[in-house]
Short mmCIF file of C-alpha atoms and ligand atoms in Angstrom, two decimals:
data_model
loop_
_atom_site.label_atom_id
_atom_site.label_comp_id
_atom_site.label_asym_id
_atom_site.label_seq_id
_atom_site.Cartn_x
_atom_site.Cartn_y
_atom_site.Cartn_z
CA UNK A 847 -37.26 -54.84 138.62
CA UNK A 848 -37.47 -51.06 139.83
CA UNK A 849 -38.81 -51.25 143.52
CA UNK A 850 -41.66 -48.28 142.70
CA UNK A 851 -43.57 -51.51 140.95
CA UNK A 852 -46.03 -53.08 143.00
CA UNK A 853 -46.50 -56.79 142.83
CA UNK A 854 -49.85 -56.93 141.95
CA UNK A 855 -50.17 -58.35 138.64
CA UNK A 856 -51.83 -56.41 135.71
CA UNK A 857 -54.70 -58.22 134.47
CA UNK A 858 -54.35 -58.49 130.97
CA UNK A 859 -57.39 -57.60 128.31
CA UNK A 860 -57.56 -57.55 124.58
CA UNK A 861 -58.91 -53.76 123.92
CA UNK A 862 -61.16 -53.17 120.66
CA UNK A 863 -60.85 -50.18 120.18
CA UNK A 864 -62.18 -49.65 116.60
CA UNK A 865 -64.13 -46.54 116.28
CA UNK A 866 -63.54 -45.59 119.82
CA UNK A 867 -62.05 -42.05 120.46
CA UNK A 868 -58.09 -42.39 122.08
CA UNK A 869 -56.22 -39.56 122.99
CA UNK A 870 -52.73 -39.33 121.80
CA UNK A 871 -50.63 -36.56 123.89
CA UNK A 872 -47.47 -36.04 122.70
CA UNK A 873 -46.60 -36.53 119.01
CA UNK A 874 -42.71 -37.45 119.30
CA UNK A 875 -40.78 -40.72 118.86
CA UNK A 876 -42.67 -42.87 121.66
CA UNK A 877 -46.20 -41.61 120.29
CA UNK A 878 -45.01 -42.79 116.31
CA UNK A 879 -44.82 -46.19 117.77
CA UNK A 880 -47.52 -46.29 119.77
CA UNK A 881 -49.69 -44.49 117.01
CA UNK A 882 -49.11 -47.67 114.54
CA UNK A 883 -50.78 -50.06 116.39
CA UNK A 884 -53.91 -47.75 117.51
CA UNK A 885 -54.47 -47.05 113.61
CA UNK A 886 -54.16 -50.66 112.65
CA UNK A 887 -56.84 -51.33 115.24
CA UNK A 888 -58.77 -48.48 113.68
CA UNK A 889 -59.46 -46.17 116.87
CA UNK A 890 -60.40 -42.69 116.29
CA UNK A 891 -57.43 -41.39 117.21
CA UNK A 892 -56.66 -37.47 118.06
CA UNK A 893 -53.33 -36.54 118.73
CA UNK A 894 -52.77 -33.39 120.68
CA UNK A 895 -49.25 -32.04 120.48
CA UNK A 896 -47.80 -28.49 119.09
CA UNK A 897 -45.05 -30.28 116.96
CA UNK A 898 -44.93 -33.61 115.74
CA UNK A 899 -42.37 -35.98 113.76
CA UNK A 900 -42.80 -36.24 110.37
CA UNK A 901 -44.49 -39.56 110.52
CA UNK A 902 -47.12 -38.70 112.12
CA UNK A 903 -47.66 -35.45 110.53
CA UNK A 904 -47.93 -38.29 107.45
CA UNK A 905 -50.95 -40.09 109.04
CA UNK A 906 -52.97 -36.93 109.85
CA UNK A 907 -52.24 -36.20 106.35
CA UNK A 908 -53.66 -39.18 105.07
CA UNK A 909 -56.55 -39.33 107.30
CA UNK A 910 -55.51 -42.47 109.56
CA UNK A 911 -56.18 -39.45 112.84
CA UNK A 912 -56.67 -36.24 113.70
CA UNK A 913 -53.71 -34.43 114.97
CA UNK A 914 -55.02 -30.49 116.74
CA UNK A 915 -51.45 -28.67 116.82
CA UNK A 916 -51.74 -27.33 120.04
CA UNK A 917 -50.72 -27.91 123.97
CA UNK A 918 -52.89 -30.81 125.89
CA UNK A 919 -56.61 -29.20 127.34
CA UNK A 920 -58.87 -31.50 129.94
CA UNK A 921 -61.71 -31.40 127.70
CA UNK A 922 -59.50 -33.30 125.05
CA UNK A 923 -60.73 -36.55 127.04
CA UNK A 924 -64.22 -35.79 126.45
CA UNK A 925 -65.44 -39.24 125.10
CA UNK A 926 -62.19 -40.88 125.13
CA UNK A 927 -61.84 -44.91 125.80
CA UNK A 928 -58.39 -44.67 126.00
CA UNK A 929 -55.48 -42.44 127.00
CA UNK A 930 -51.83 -42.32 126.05
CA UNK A 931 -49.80 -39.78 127.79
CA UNK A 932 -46.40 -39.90 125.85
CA UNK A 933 -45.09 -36.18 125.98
CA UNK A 934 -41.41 -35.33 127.26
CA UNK A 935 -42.79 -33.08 130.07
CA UNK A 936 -43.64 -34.64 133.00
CA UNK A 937 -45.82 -32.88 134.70
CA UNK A 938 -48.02 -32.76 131.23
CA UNK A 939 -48.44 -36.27 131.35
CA UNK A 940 -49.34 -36.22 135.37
CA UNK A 941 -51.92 -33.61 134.56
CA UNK A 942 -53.12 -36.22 131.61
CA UNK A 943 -53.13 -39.08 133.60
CA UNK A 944 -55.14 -37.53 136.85
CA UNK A 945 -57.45 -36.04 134.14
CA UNK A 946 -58.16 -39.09 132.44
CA UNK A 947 -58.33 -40.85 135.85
CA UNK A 948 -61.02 -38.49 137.73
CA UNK A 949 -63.06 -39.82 134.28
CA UNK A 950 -61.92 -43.62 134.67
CA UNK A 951 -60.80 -43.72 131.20
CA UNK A 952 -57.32 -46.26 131.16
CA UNK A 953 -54.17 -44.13 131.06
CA UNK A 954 -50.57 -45.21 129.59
CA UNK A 955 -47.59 -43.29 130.21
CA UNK A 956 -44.71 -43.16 128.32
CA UNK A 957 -42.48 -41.93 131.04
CA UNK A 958 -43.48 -43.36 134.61
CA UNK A 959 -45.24 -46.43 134.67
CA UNK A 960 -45.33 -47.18 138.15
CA UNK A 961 -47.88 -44.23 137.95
CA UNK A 962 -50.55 -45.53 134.81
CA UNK A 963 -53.78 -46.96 135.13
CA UNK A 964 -52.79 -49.24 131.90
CA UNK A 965 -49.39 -50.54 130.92
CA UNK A 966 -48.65 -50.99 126.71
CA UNK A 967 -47.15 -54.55 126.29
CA UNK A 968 -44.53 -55.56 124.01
CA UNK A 969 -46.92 -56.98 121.19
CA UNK A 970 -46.41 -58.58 117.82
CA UNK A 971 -48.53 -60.15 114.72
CA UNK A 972 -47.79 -64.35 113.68
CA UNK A 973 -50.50 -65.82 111.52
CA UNK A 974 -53.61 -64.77 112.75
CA UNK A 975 -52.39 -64.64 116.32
CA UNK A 976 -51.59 -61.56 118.63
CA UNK A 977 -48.80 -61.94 121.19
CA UNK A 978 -48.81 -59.43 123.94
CA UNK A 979 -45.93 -59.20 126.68
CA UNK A 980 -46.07 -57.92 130.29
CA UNK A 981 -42.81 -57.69 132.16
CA UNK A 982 -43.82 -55.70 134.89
CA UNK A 983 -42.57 -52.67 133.80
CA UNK A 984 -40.02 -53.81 132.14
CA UNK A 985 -40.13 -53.04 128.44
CA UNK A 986 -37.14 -54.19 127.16
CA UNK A 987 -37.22 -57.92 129.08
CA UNK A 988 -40.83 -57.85 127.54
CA UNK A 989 -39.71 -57.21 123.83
CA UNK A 990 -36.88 -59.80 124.64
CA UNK A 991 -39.52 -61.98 125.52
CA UNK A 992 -41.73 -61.07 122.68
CA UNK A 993 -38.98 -61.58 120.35
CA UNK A 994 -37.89 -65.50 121.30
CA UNK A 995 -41.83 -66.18 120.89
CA UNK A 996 -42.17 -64.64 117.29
CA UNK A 997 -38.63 -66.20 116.53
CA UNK A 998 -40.12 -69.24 117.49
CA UNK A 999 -43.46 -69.56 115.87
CA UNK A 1000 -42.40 -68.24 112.34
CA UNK A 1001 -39.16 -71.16 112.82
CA UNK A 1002 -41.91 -73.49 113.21
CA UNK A 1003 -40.82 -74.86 116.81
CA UNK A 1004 -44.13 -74.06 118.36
CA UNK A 1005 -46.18 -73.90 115.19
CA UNK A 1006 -44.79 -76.43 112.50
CA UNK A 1007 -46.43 -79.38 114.40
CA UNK A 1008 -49.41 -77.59 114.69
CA UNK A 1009 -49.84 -76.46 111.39
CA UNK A 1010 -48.44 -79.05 109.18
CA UNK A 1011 -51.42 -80.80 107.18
CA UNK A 1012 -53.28 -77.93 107.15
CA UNK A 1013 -52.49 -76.26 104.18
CA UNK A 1014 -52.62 -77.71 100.48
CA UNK A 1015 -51.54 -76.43 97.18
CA UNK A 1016 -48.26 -75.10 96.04
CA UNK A 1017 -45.91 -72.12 97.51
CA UNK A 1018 -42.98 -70.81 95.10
CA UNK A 1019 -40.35 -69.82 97.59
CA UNK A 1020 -37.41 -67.38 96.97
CA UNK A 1021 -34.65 -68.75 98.89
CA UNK A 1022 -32.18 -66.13 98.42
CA UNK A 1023 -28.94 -66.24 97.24
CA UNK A 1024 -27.19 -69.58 99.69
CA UNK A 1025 -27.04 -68.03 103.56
CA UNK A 1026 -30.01 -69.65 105.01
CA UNK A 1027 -30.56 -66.55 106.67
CA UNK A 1028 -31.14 -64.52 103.93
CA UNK A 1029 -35.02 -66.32 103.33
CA UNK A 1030 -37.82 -64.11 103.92
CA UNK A 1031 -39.68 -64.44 107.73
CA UNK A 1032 -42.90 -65.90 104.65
CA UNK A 1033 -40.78 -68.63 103.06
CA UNK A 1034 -38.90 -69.69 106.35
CA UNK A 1035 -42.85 -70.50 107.83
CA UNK A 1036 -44.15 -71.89 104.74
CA UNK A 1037 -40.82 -74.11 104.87
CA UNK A 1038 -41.81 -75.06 108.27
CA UNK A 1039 -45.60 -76.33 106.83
CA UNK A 1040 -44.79 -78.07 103.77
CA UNK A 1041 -45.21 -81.66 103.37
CA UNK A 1042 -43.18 -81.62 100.44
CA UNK A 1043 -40.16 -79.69 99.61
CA UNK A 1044 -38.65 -79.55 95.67
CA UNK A 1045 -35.20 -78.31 95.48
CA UNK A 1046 -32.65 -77.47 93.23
CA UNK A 1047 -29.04 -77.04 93.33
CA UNK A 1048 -29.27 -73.73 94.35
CA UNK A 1049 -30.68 -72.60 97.11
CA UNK A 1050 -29.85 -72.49 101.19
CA UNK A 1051 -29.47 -76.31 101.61
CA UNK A 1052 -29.03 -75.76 105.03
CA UNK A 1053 -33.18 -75.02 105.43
CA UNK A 1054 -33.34 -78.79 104.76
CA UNK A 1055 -31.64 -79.60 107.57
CA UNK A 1056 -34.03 -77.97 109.35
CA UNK A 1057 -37.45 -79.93 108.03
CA UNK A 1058 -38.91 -82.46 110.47
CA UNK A 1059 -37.91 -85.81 109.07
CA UNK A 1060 -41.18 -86.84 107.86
CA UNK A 1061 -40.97 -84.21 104.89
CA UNK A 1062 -40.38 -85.37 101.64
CA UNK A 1063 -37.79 -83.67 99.94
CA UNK A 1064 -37.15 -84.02 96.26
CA UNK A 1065 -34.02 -82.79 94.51
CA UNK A 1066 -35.39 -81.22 91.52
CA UNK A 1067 -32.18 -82.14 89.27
CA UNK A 1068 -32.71 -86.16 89.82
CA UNK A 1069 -36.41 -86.29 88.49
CA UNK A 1070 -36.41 -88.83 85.55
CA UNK A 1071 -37.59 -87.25 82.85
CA UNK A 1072 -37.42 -89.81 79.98
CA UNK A 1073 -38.02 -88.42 76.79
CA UNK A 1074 -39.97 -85.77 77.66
CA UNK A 1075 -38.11 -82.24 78.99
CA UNK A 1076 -36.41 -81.90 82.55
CA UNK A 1077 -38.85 -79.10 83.57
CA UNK A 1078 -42.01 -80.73 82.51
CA UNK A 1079 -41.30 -83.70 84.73
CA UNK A 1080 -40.50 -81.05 87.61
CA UNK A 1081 -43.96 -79.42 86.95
CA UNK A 1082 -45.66 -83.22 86.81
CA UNK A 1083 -44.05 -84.11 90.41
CA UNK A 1084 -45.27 -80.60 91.67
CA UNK A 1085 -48.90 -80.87 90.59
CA UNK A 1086 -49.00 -84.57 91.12
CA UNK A 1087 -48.17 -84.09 95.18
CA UNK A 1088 -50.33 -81.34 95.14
CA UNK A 1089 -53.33 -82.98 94.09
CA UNK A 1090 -52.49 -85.38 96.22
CA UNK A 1091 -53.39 -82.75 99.29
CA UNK A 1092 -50.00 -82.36 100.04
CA UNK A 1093 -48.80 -78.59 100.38
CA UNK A 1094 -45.72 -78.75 98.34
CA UNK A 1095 -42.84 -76.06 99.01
CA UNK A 1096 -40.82 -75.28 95.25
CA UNK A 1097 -37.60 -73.88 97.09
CA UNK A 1098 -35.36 -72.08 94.66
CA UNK A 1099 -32.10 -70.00 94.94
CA UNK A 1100 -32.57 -66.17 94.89
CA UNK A 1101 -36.33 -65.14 93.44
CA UNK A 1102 -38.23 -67.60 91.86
CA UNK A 1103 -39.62 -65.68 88.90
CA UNK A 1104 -35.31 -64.38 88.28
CA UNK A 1105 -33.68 -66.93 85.58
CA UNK A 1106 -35.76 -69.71 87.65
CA UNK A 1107 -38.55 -70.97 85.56
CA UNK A 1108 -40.55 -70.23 88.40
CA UNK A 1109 -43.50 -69.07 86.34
CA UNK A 1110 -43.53 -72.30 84.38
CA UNK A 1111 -43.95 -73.72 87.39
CA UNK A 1112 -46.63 -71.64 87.86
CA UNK A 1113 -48.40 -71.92 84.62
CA UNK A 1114 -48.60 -75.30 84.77
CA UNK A 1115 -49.96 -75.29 88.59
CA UNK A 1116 -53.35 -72.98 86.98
CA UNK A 1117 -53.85 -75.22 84.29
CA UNK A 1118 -54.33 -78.27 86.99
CA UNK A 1119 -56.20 -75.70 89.17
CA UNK A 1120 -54.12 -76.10 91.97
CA UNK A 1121 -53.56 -72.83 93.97
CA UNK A 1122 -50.11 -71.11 94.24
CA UNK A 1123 -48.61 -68.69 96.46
CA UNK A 1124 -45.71 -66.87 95.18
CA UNK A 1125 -42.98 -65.63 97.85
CA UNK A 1126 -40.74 -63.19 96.20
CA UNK A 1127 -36.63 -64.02 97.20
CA UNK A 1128 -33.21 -62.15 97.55
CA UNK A 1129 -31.75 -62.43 94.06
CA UNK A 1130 -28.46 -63.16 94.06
CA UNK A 1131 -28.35 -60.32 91.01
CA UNK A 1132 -28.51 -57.64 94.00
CA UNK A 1133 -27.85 -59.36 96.80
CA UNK A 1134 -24.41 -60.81 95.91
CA UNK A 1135 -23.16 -57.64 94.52
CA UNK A 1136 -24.10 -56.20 97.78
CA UNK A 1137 -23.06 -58.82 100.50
CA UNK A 1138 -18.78 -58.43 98.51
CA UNK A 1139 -19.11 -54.24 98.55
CA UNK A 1140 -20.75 -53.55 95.62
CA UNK A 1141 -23.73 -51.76 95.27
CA UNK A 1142 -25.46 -52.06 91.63
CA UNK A 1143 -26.20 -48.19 91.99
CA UNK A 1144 -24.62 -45.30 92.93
CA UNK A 1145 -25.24 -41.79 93.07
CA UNK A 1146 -23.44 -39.79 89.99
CA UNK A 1147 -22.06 -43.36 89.52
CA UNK A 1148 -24.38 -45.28 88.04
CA UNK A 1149 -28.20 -44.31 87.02
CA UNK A 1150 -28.86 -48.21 86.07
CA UNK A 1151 -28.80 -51.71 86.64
CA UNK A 1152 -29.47 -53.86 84.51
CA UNK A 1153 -29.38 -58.30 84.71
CA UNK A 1154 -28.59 -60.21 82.18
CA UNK A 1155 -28.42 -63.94 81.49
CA UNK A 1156 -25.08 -65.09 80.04
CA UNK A 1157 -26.56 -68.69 79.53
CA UNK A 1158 -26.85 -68.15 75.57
CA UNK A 1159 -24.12 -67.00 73.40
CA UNK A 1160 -24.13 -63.26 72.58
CA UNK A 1161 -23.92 -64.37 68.81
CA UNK A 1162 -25.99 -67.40 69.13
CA UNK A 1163 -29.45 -66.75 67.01
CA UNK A 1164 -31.41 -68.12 70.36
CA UNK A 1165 -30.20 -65.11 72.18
CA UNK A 1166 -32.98 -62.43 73.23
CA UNK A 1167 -30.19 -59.60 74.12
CA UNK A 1168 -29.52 -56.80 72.64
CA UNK A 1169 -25.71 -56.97 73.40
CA UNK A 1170 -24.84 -54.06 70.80
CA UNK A 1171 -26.93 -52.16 73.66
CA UNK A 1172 -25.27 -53.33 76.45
CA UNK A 1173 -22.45 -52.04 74.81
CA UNK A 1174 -23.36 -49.06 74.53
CA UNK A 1175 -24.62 -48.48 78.67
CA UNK A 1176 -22.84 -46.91 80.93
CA UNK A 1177 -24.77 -48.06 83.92
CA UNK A 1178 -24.04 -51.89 85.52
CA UNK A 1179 -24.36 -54.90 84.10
CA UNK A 1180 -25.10 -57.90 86.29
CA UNK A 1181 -24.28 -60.89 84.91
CA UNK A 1182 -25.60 -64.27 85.53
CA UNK A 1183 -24.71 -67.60 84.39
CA UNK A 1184 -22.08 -66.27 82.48
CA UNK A 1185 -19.48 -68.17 83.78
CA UNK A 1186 -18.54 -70.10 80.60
CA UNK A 1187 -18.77 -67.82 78.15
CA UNK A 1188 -17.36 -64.37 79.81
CA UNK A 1189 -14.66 -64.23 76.91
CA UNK A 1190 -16.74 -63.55 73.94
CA UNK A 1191 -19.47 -61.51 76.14
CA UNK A 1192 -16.18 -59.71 77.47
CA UNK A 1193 -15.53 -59.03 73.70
CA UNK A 1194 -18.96 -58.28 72.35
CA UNK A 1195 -19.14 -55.83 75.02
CA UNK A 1196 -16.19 -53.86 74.05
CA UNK A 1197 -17.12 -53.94 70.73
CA UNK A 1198 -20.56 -52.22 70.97
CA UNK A 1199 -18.48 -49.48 73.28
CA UNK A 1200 -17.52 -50.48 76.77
CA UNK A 1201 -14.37 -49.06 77.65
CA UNK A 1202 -12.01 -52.05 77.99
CA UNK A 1203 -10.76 -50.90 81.14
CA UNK A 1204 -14.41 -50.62 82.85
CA UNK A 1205 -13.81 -52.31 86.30
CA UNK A 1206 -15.59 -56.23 86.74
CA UNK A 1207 -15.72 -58.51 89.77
CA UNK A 1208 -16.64 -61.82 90.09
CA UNK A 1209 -18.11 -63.12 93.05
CA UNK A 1210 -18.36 -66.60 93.57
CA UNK A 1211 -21.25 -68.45 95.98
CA UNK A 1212 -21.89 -65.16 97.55
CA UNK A 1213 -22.90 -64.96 100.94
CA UNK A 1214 -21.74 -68.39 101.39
CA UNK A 1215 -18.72 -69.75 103.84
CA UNK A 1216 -17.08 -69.98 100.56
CA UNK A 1217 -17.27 -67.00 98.66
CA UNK A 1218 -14.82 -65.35 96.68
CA UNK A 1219 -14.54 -61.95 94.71
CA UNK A 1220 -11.92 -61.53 91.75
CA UNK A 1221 -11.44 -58.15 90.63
CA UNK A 1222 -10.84 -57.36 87.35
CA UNK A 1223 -11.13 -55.53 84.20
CA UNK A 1224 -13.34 -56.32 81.14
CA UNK A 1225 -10.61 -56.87 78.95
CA UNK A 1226 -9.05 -59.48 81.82
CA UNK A 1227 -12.06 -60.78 83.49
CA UNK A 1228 -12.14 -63.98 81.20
CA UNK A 1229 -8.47 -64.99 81.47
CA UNK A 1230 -8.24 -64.09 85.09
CA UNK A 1231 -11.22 -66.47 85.82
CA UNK A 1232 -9.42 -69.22 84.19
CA UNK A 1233 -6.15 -68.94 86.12
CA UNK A 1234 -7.74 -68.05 89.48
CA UNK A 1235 -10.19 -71.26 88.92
CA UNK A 1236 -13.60 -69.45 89.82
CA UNK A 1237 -15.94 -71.03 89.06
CA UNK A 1238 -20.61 -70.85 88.64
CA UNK A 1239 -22.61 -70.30 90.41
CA UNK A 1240 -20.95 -66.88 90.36
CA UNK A 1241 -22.04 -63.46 89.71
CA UNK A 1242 -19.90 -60.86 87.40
CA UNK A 1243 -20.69 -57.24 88.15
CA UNK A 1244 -19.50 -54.61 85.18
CA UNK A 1245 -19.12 -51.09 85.90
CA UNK A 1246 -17.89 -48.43 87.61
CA UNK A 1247 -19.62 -49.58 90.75
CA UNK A 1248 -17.10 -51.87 91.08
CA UNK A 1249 -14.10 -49.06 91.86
CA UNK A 1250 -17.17 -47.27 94.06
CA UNK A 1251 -16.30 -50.18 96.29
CA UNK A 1252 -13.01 -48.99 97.14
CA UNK A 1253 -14.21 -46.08 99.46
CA UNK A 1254 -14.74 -48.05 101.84
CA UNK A 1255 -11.43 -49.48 103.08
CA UNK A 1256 -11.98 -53.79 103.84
N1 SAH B 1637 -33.15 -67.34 90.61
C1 SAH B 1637 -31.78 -67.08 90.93
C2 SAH B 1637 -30.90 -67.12 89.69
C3 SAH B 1637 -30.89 -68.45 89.01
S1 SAH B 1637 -29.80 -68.51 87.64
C4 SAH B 1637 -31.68 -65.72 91.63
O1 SAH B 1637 -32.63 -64.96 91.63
O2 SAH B 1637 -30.64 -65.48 92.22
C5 SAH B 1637 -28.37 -69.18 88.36
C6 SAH B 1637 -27.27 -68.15 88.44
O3 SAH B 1637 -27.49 -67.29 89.53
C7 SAH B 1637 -25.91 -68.70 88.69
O4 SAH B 1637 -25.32 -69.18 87.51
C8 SAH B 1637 -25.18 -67.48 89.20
O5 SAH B 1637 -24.86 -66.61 88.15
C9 SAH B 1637 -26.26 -66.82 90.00
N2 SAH B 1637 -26.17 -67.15 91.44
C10 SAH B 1637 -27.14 -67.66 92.20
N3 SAH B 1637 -26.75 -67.77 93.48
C11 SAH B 1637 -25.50 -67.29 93.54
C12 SAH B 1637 -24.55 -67.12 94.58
N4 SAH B 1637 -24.82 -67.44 95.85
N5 SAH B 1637 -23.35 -66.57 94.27
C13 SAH B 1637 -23.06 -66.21 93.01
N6 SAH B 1637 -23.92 -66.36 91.99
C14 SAH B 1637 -25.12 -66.89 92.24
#
């Protein structure tokens, strides 16, 4: 710690500040961040700077506070609660702070804190709860600090206990596309509250692991179903342990509502009346792409993306795609579950138009210990498949995104 702290301890207060005038000197990078917080707690806010960054220019723009372009005047303080001194000049922000003191109105400064009637702690947001750090002047060891506690509460090691039991209904949760990191911070805490968790094959099995052991996890796929259809007897088991009180977790690879049957799911949870809380995921359609090079767009590359299921043969009269189309596009294709029949979507492709040669990879179990990218060419992609053994859950990406991928040497 810098020796110019004293050791007396700050003593810590919640302000609320709404409708109260604050005083904002200084409109640069420190007073962005500090302006964010003062808005959400809906202080009248005037910012007094000659120049400011474009983000703030944005809020007095849309009303969230006043911003008067000019230098810093004593009177500015005239009714003020609350005083932030965050210009780059020094002596401005002395001049603020023994203003604002001679009135007794709390002063923070961005520059010397050792001098400030009123230190800004590292502070953060977690279900209803505010966390607010103090390290003494120390505002990186207090963000640190801040951090581990967030981290902590959304993993569910302080909260899961806490919370479990308390919630009821039915959360459709995006797992993203296999790296249990790639989860939103939404799912990961609903995750951490369920009493039941439905899975599939897909999805970041390594959450599970995670679950305290009195959660009931279902896999999805072993469900008897009888005579009547796989997904109706997934829907049954939802509803059932929801009406049951339970809160019940539907964890699914990538977004729910992508080629998931999430909004079956859903359907079925209204007509029971049982509440559901959608959490959008990573699709693997974009994030898979992205995580081996590729990205589905490109300036004066590609204008489009667009996702289709391979699951139904182009010439098969089930099929809802227009491959003729397809064909025709010059944008990129994304390609799911299109493992098994690549060879006549290959061909349909380059029927309806698509240069033969147009550049494909396939990426198997992206973003997963085990992934692997073949690159290819339309008129290859299905043979080289076969002899290089790839095989679903895989991703095929066709375009000239694909070659974009080569500027950047790997
Ligand atoms: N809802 C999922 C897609 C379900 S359809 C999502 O939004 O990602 C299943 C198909 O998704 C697989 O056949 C494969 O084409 C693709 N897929 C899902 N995860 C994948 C991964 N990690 N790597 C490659 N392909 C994946």
């Amino acid at each position: 710690m810098s020796p110019k702290y004293d050791d007396v301890p700050a003593y810590p207060a919640g302000l609320r500040l709404a409708g109260r005038k604050v005083v904002m000197v200084g409109a640069g990078a420190v007073a962005r961040r500090r302006l964010a917080g003062l808005v959400d707690a809906q202080a009248d806010v005037l910012v007094v700077a000659p120049a400011a960054t474009p983000s703030v220019e944005a809020m007095a723009d849309d009303g969230e506070l006043r911003w008067e372009r000019r230098g810093y005047r004593a009177d500015d303080l005239e009714g003020a609660w609350y005083v932030v001194a965050a210009t780059d000049d020094t002596a401005v922000n002395a001049a603020v702070e023994a203003d604002a003191e001679a009135r007794r109105i709390f002063c923070v400064r961005s520059d010397d804190a050792s001098h400030a009637s009123a230190w800004t702690p590292a502070s953060g947001r977690h279900d209803g709860l505010q966390i607010a750090v103090l390290a003494g002047g120390d505002p990186r060891r207090a963000a640190a600090v801040r951090d581990r506690i967030l981290e902590g509460m959304r993993e569910g090691a302080l909260g899961a206990a806490h919370f479990r039991g308390k919630k009821a209904g039915v959360a459709l949760v995006g797992g993203g596309p296999g790296d249990p990191d790639l989860i939103t911070v939404r799912g990961r805490r609903l995750l951490a509250e369920a009493d039941v968790v439905v899975t599939d094959r897909l999805g970041p099995r390594a959450l599970l692991d995670e679950l305290a052991s009195d959660v009931e996890v279902i896999d999805a796929a072993k469900i008897p179903y009888g005579r009547a259809m796989a997904q109706d007897a997934i829907n049954n088991e939802i509803v059932k342990h929801a009406s049951a009180g339970k809160f019940v977790v539907r964890l699914k690879g990538g977004d729910n509502y992508v080629f998931g049957r999430g909004f079956e799911e859903a359907i079925a949870c209204a007509a029971a009346g049982i509440p559901v809380e959608v959490v959008p995921g990573i699709t693997s359609a974009i994030s898979v792409p992205a995580i081996a090079g590729i990205p589905v767009t490109h300036r004066g590359v590609a204008h489009e993306f667009t996702v289709v299921s391979g699951h139904v043969a182009p010439d098969s009269p089930e099929s809802l795609v227009d491959w003729a189309a397809l064909g025709r596009l010059r944008g990129t294709l994304v390609l799911l579950m299109a493992m098994e029949r690549l060879g006549a979507i290959a061909e349909t492709l380059i029927a309806h138009g698509r240069d033969a040669a147009t550049p494909v990879a396939v990426v198997q179990e992206g973003t997963m210990a085990t992934q692997r990218t073949l690159r290819t060419t339309l008129a290859r992609a299905a043979a080289d498949v076969r002899e290089e053994g790839l095989r679903p859950p895989a991703i095929v990406v066709v375009g000239e995104v694909v070659a974009v991928a080569d500027q950047i040497a790997r």
